[in-house]
PDB file of C-alpha atoms in Angstrom:
ATOM      1  CA  MET A 558     -11.261  13.661  26.269  1.00  0.00           C
ATOM      2  CA  GLN A 559      -8.241  12.198  29.020  1.00  0.00           C
ATOM      3  CA  VAL A 560      -6.312   9.959  26.935  1.00  0.00           C
ATOM      4  CA  LEU A 561      -4.329   7.966  29.423  1.00  0.00           C
ATOM      5  CA  ALA A 562      -5.810   7.837  32.936  1.00  0.00           C
ATOM      6  CA  ASN A 563      -2.788   7.070  34.792  1.00  0.00           C
ATOM      7  CA  SER A 564       0.856   6.401  34.207  1.00  0.00           C
ATOM      8  CA  HIS A 565       0.254   2.675  34.383  1.00  0.00           C
ATOM      9  CA  GLU A 566      -1.173   2.329  30.989  1.00  0.00           C
ATOM     10  CA  THR A 567      -0.412  -0.764  29.533  1.00  0.00           C
ATOM     11  CA  TYR A 568      -0.003  -1.906  25.955  1.00  0.00           C
ATOM     12  CA  ASP A 569      -2.674  -4.373  26.082  1.00  0.00           C
ATOM     13  CA  ARG A 570      -5.245  -1.687  27.541  1.00  0.00           C
ATOM     14  CA  PHE A 571      -3.967   1.073  24.939  1.00  0.00           C
ATOM     15  CA  ALA A 572      -4.463  -1.655  21.777  1.00  0.00           C
ATOM     16  CA  LYS A 573      -7.993  -1.868  22.994  1.00  0.00           C
ATOM     17  CA  ARG A 574      -8.719   1.774  22.883  1.00  0.00           C
ATOM     18  CA  ASN A 575     -10.855   2.072  19.642  1.00  0.00           C
ATOM     19  CA  TYR A 576     -10.962   6.012  19.741  1.00  0.00           C
ATOM     20  CA  ILE A 577      -7.514   6.511  19.431  1.00  0.00           C
ATOM     21  CA  LEU A 578      -6.724   4.088  17.195  1.00  0.00           C
ATOM     22  CA  CYS A 579      -9.217   5.664  14.825  1.00  0.00           C
ATOM     23  CA  THR A 580      -7.082   8.849  15.310  1.00  0.00           C
ATOM     24  CA  TYR A 581      -4.458   7.351  14.150  1.00  0.00           C
ATOM     25  CA  GLY A 582      -5.979   5.907  11.186  1.00  0.00           C
ATOM     26  CA  MET A 583      -7.342   9.388   9.986  1.00  0.00           C
ATOM     27  CA  HIS A 584      -3.978  10.725   9.714  1.00  0.00           C
ATOM     28  CA  PHE A 585      -3.931   8.461   6.582  1.00  0.00           C
ATOM     29  CA  ASN A 586      -7.220   9.846   5.291  1.00  0.00           C
ATOM     30  CA  ILE A 587      -6.438  13.233   5.664  1.00  0.00           C
ATOM     31  CA  PHE A 588      -2.615  13.342   4.722  1.00  0.00           C
ATOM     32  CA  VAL A 589      -1.721  10.289   2.776  1.00  0.00           C
ATOM     33  CA  VAL A 590      -1.505  11.382  -1.035  1.00  0.00           C
ATOM     34  CA  ASP A 591       0.041   7.870  -2.077  1.00  0.00           C
ATOM     35  CA  PHE A 592      -1.325   5.963  -5.210  1.00  0.00           C
ATOM     36  CA  CYS A 593      -1.956   2.352  -4.731  1.00  0.00           C
ATOM     37  CA  ARG A 594       1.785   1.283  -5.321  1.00  0.00           C
ATOM     38  CA  ASN A 595       0.799  -1.825  -7.150  1.00  0.00           C
ATOM     39  CA  PRO A 596      -1.284  -1.061 -10.209  1.00  0.00           C
ATOM     40  CA  LEU A 597      -4.203  -3.393 -10.730  1.00  0.00           C
ATOM     41  CA  GLN A 598      -4.410  -5.297 -13.869  1.00  0.00           C
ATOM     42  CA  ILE A 599      -7.409  -6.210 -15.570  1.00  0.00           C
ATOM     43  CA  SER A 600      -7.995 -10.351 -15.496  1.00  0.00           C
ATOM     44  CA  ALA A 601     -11.167 -10.335 -17.729  1.00  0.00           C
ATOM     45  CA  SER A 602     -11.498  -9.717 -21.307  1.00  0.00           C
ATOM     46  CA  ALA A 603     -12.748  -6.204 -20.658  1.00  0.00           C
ATOM     47  CA  ASN A 604     -14.759  -4.649 -17.582  1.00  0.00           C
ATOM     48  CA  GLN A 605     -17.469  -1.557 -18.391  1.00  0.00           C
ATOM     49  CA  ILE A 606     -16.765   0.997 -15.565  1.00  0.00           C
ATOM     50  CA  PRO A 607     -20.394   0.880 -13.576  1.00  0.00           C
ATOM     51  CA  GLY A 608     -22.324   4.023 -14.573  1.00  0.00           C
ATOM     52  CA  THR A 609     -20.471   4.365 -17.941  1.00  0.00           C
ATOM     53  CA  ASN A 610     -19.598   3.411 -20.940  1.00  0.00           C
ATOM     54  CA  VAL A 611     -16.117   3.465 -20.504  1.00  0.00           C
ATOM     55  CA  ASN A 612     -14.472  -0.150 -20.704  1.00  0.00           C
ATOM     56  CA  ILE A 613     -11.284  -1.410 -19.280  1.00  0.00           C
ATOM     57  CA  ASP A 614      -9.147  -3.705 -21.669  1.00  0.00           C
ATOM     58  CA  LYS A 615      -7.521  -7.040 -20.203  1.00  0.00           C
ATOM     59  CA  GLU A 616      -4.028  -6.537 -19.096  1.00  0.00           C
ATOM     60  CA  THR A 617      -4.671  -2.935 -18.329  1.00  0.00           C
ATOM     61  CA  ASN A 618      -3.026  -1.437 -15.276  1.00  0.00           C
ATOM     62  CA  VAL A 619      -5.131   0.679 -13.108  1.00  0.00           C
ATOM     63  CA  ILE A 620      -4.085   3.198 -10.527  1.00  0.00           C
ATOM     64  CA  ILE A 621      -6.190   4.387  -7.580  1.00  0.00           C
ATOM     65  CA  PRO A 622      -5.419   7.747  -6.739  1.00  0.00           C
ATOM     66  CA  VAL A 623      -6.042   7.428  -2.623  1.00  0.00           C
ATOM     67  CA  TYR A 624      -5.767  11.040  -1.728  1.00  0.00           C
ATOM     68  CA  ALA A 625      -8.645  11.637  -3.748  1.00  0.00           C
ATOM     69  CA  THR A 626     -11.054   8.769  -2.413  1.00  0.00           C
ATOM     70  CA  HIS A 627      -9.955   9.726   1.310  1.00  0.00           C
ATOM     71  CA  HIS A 628     -11.406  13.571  -0.108  1.00  0.00           C
ATOM     72  CA  ASP A 629     -14.462  12.224  -1.766  1.00  0.00           C
ATOM     73  CA  PRO A 630     -17.424  14.057   0.357  1.00  0.00           C
ATOM     74  CA  ARG A 631     -19.842  11.400  -0.741  1.00  0.00           C
ATOM     75  CA  TYR A 632     -17.403   8.943   1.099  1.00  0.00           C
ATOM     76  CA  TYR A 633     -16.597  11.226   4.190  1.00  0.00           C
ATOM     77  CA  PRO A 634     -18.122  14.323   4.581  1.00  0.00           C
ATOM     78  CA  GLU A 635     -16.040  17.493   5.524  1.00  0.00           C
ATOM     79  CA  PRO A 636     -12.892  15.329   4.446  1.00  0.00           C
ATOM     80  CA  GLU A 637     -10.057  17.803   5.718  1.00  0.00           C
ATOM     81  CA  LYS A 638     -12.331  17.353   9.271  1.00  0.00           C
ATOM     82  CA  LEU A 639     -10.485  15.295  11.782  1.00  0.00           C
ATOM     83  CA  ASP A 640     -13.396  13.242  13.105  1.00  0.00           C
ATOM     84  CA  PRO A 641     -11.984   9.435  14.090  1.00  0.00           C
ATOM     85  CA  GLU A 642     -15.557   8.140  14.128  1.00  0.00           C
ATOM     86  CA  ARG A 643     -15.152   7.751  10.264  1.00  0.00           C
ATOM     87  CA  LEU A 644     -13.116   4.890  10.977  1.00  0.00           C
ATOM     88  CA  SER A 645     -15.318   3.156  13.685  1.00  0.00           C
ATOM     89  CA  ASP A 646     -16.541  -0.658  12.877  1.00  0.00           C
ATOM     90  CA  GLU A 647     -19.692   0.516  12.197  1.00  0.00           C
ATOM     91  CA  ASN A 648     -19.017   3.431   9.832  1.00  0.00           C
ATOM     92  CA  ILE A 649     -16.605   1.329   8.107  1.00  0.00           C
ATOM     93  CA  LYS A 650     -19.240  -1.228   7.249  1.00  0.00           C
ATOM     94  CA  ILE A 651     -21.457   1.819   5.643  1.00  0.00           C
ATOM     95  CA  ARG A 652     -19.219   3.000   3.267  1.00  0.00           C
ATOM     96  CA  PRO A 653     -18.429   0.900  -0.280  1.00  0.00           C
ATOM     97  CA  LYS A 654     -15.441  -1.372   0.051  1.00  0.00           C
ATOM     98  CA  PHE A 655     -11.992   0.183  -0.914  1.00  0.00           C
ATOM     99  CA  THR A 656     -12.861   3.731   0.032  1.00  0.00           C
ATOM    100  CA  ASN A 657     -10.269   3.565   2.958  1.00  0.00           C
ATOM    101  CA  LEU A 658      -7.119   2.147   1.088  1.00  0.00           C
ATOM    102  CA  PRO A 659      -4.557   3.980   3.690  1.00  0.00           C
ATOM    103  CA  SER A 660      -2.248   0.668   3.197  1.00  0.00           C
ATOM    104  CA  GLY A 661      -3.798  -0.928  -0.050  1.00  0.00           C
ATOM    105  CA  GLU A 662      -6.276  -3.863   0.183  1.00  0.00           C
ATOM    106  CA  GLY A 663      -6.381  -7.530  -0.444  1.00  0.00           C
ATOM    107  CA  PRO A 664      -3.115  -9.811  -1.038  1.00  0.00           C
ATOM    108  CA  ARG A 665      -1.210  -7.080  -2.125  1.00  0.00           C
ATOM    109  CA  ASN A 666      -1.986  -4.628   0.804  1.00  0.00           C
ATOM    110  CA  CYS A 667       1.015  -3.051   2.972  1.00  0.00           C
ATOM    111  CA  ILE A 668       3.494  -6.317   4.325  1.00  0.00           C
ATOM    112  CA  GLY A 669       3.862  -4.418   6.904  1.00  0.00           C
ATOM    113  CA  LEU A 670       0.675  -3.005   8.250  1.00  0.00           C
ATOM    114  CA  ARG A 671       0.416  -4.861  10.990  1.00  0.00           C
ATOM    115  CA  PHE A 672       3.771  -4.773  12.374  1.00  0.00           C
ATOM    116  CA  GLY A 673       3.327  -0.912  11.857  1.00  0.00           C
ATOM    117  CA  LEU A 674       0.582  -0.362  14.131  1.00  0.00           C
ATOM    118  CA  MET A 675       1.921  -2.656  16.911  1.00  0.00           C
ATOM    119  CA  GLN A 676       4.681   0.001  16.613  1.00  0.00           C
ATOM    120  CA  VAL A 677       2.750   2.779  16.818  1.00  0.00           C
ATOM    121  CA  LYS A 678       0.833   0.934  19.762  1.00  0.00           C
ATOM    122  CA  VAL A 679       3.881   0.603  21.912  1.00  0.00           C
ATOM    123  CA  GLY A 680       5.140   4.135  20.963  1.00  0.00           C
ATOM    124  CA  LEU A 681       2.238   5.742  22.273  1.00  0.00           C
ATOM    125  CA  THR A 682       1.635   3.982  25.093  1.00  0.00           C
ATOM    126  CA  ALA A 683       5.246   4.898  26.296  1.00  0.00           C
ATOM    127  CA  LEU A 684       5.344   8.067  25.601  1.00  0.00           C
ATOM    128  CA  LEU A 685       1.587   8.923  26.234  1.00  0.00           C
ATOM    129  CA  SER A 686       1.644   7.394  29.735  1.00  0.00           C
ATOM    130  CA  LYS A 687       4.812   9.657  30.719  1.00  0.00           C
ATOM    131  CA  TYR A 688       4.318  12.761  28.566  1.00  0.00           C
ATOM    132  CA  LYS A 689       1.556  15.324  27.836  1.00  0.00           C
ATOM    133  CA  PHE A 690       1.612  16.749  24.092  1.00  0.00           C
ATOM    134  CA  SER A 691      -0.559  20.198  23.280  1.00  0.00           C
ATOM    135  CA  VAL A 692      -0.451  23.036  20.903  1.00  0.00           C
ATOM    136  CA  CYS A 693       1.670  26.370  21.740  1.00  0.00           C
ATOM    137  CA  GLU A 694       1.812  29.309  20.382  1.00  0.00           C
ATOM    138  CA  LYS A 695       4.164  28.511  17.643  1.00  0.00           C
ATOM    139  CA  THR A 696       1.950  25.990  15.920  1.00  0.00           C
ATOM    140  CA  SER A 697       0.251  26.805  12.836  1.00  0.00           C
ATOM    141  CA  ILE A 698      -3.538  26.738  12.825  1.00  0.00           C
ATOM    142  CA  PRO A 699      -4.835  25.505  10.808  1.00  0.00           C
ATOM    143  CA  VAL A 700      -1.839  23.064   9.565  1.00  0.00           C
ATOM    144  CA  THR A 701      -0.207  24.324   6.526  1.00  0.00           C
ATOM    145  CA  PHE A 702       1.768  21.682   4.736  1.00  0.00           C
ATOM    146  CA  ASN A 703       4.898  21.780   2.101  1.00  0.00           C
ATOM    147  CA  PRO A 704       3.803  21.850  -1.569  1.00  0.00           C
ATOM    148  CA  ILE A 705       6.155  19.642  -3.104  1.00  0.00           C
ATOM    149  CA  SER A 706       5.716  16.698  -0.860  1.00  0.00           C
ATOM    150  CA  PHE A 707       4.800  13.443  -2.802  1.00  0.00           C
ATOM    151  CA  ILE A 708       4.085  10.594  -0.794  1.00  0.00           C
ATOM    152  CA  THR A 709       2.229  11.782   2.276  1.00  0.00           C
ATOM    153  CA  LEU A 710       1.679  15.663   3.266  1.00  0.00           C
ATOM    154  CA  ARG A 711       4.341  17.227   5.345  1.00  0.00           C
ATOM    155  CA  PRO A 712       2.966  19.740   7.641  1.00  0.00           C
ATOM    156  CA  ARG A 713       4.837  23.696   8.297  1.00  0.00           C
ATOM    157  CA  ASP A 714       5.124  24.305  11.891  1.00  0.00           C
ATOM    158  CA  ILE A 715       4.254  21.515  13.798  1.00  0.00           C
ATOM    159  CA  HIS A 716       5.461  23.004  17.234  1.00  0.00           C
ATOM    160  CA  LEU A 717       4.039  21.138  20.136  1.00  0.00           C
ATOM    161  CA  LYS A 718       4.902  22.023  24.228  1.00  0.00           C
ATOM    162  CA  ILE A 719       5.485  18.449  25.871  1.00  0.00           C
ATOM    163  CA  SER A 720       5.556  18.053  29.852  1.00  0.00           C
ATOM    164  CA  HIS A 721       5.471  15.414  32.227  1.00  0.00           C
ATOM    165  CA  ARG A 722       2.723  13.584  33.557  1.00  0.00           C
ATOM    166  CA  ASP A 723       2.290  14.228  37.016  1.00  0.00           C
ATOM    167  CA  ASN A 724       0.678  10.951  37.830  1.00  0.00           C
TER     168      ASN A 724
END
């Protein structure tokens, strides 16, 4: 797939490329190990977890392990595989709500989400319109990670070959 057809790519054209945005979103599904930072607080007197005999008492804080949800094969077959189509509008609609939580959800989601996504679009537009990126002989495949990472998985040995586009 040719990511950018020419060096005259604009932000508006790039922003509309859903496949690239889905690829960017897959980064969060595969590499983010964060927990939902703002614990959910149960407001009803008691809530039973569906399909169990477990009740969650009122005012109990609940922390959601995002990494576990994003790597659950019930929602994401072959969870380690980079498959941007998983985040297409059509596929998001067929999964249960809240199975994709890269930036939280609801009124307490990441306040900088839209701004951060805009920065990624602008940055990628600028970089990909002028340069080609490819793996090289030093790149570790499959990617290995630093075991002491906490919030995100930190890859080891990511080396890229960067060359100017000749458009």
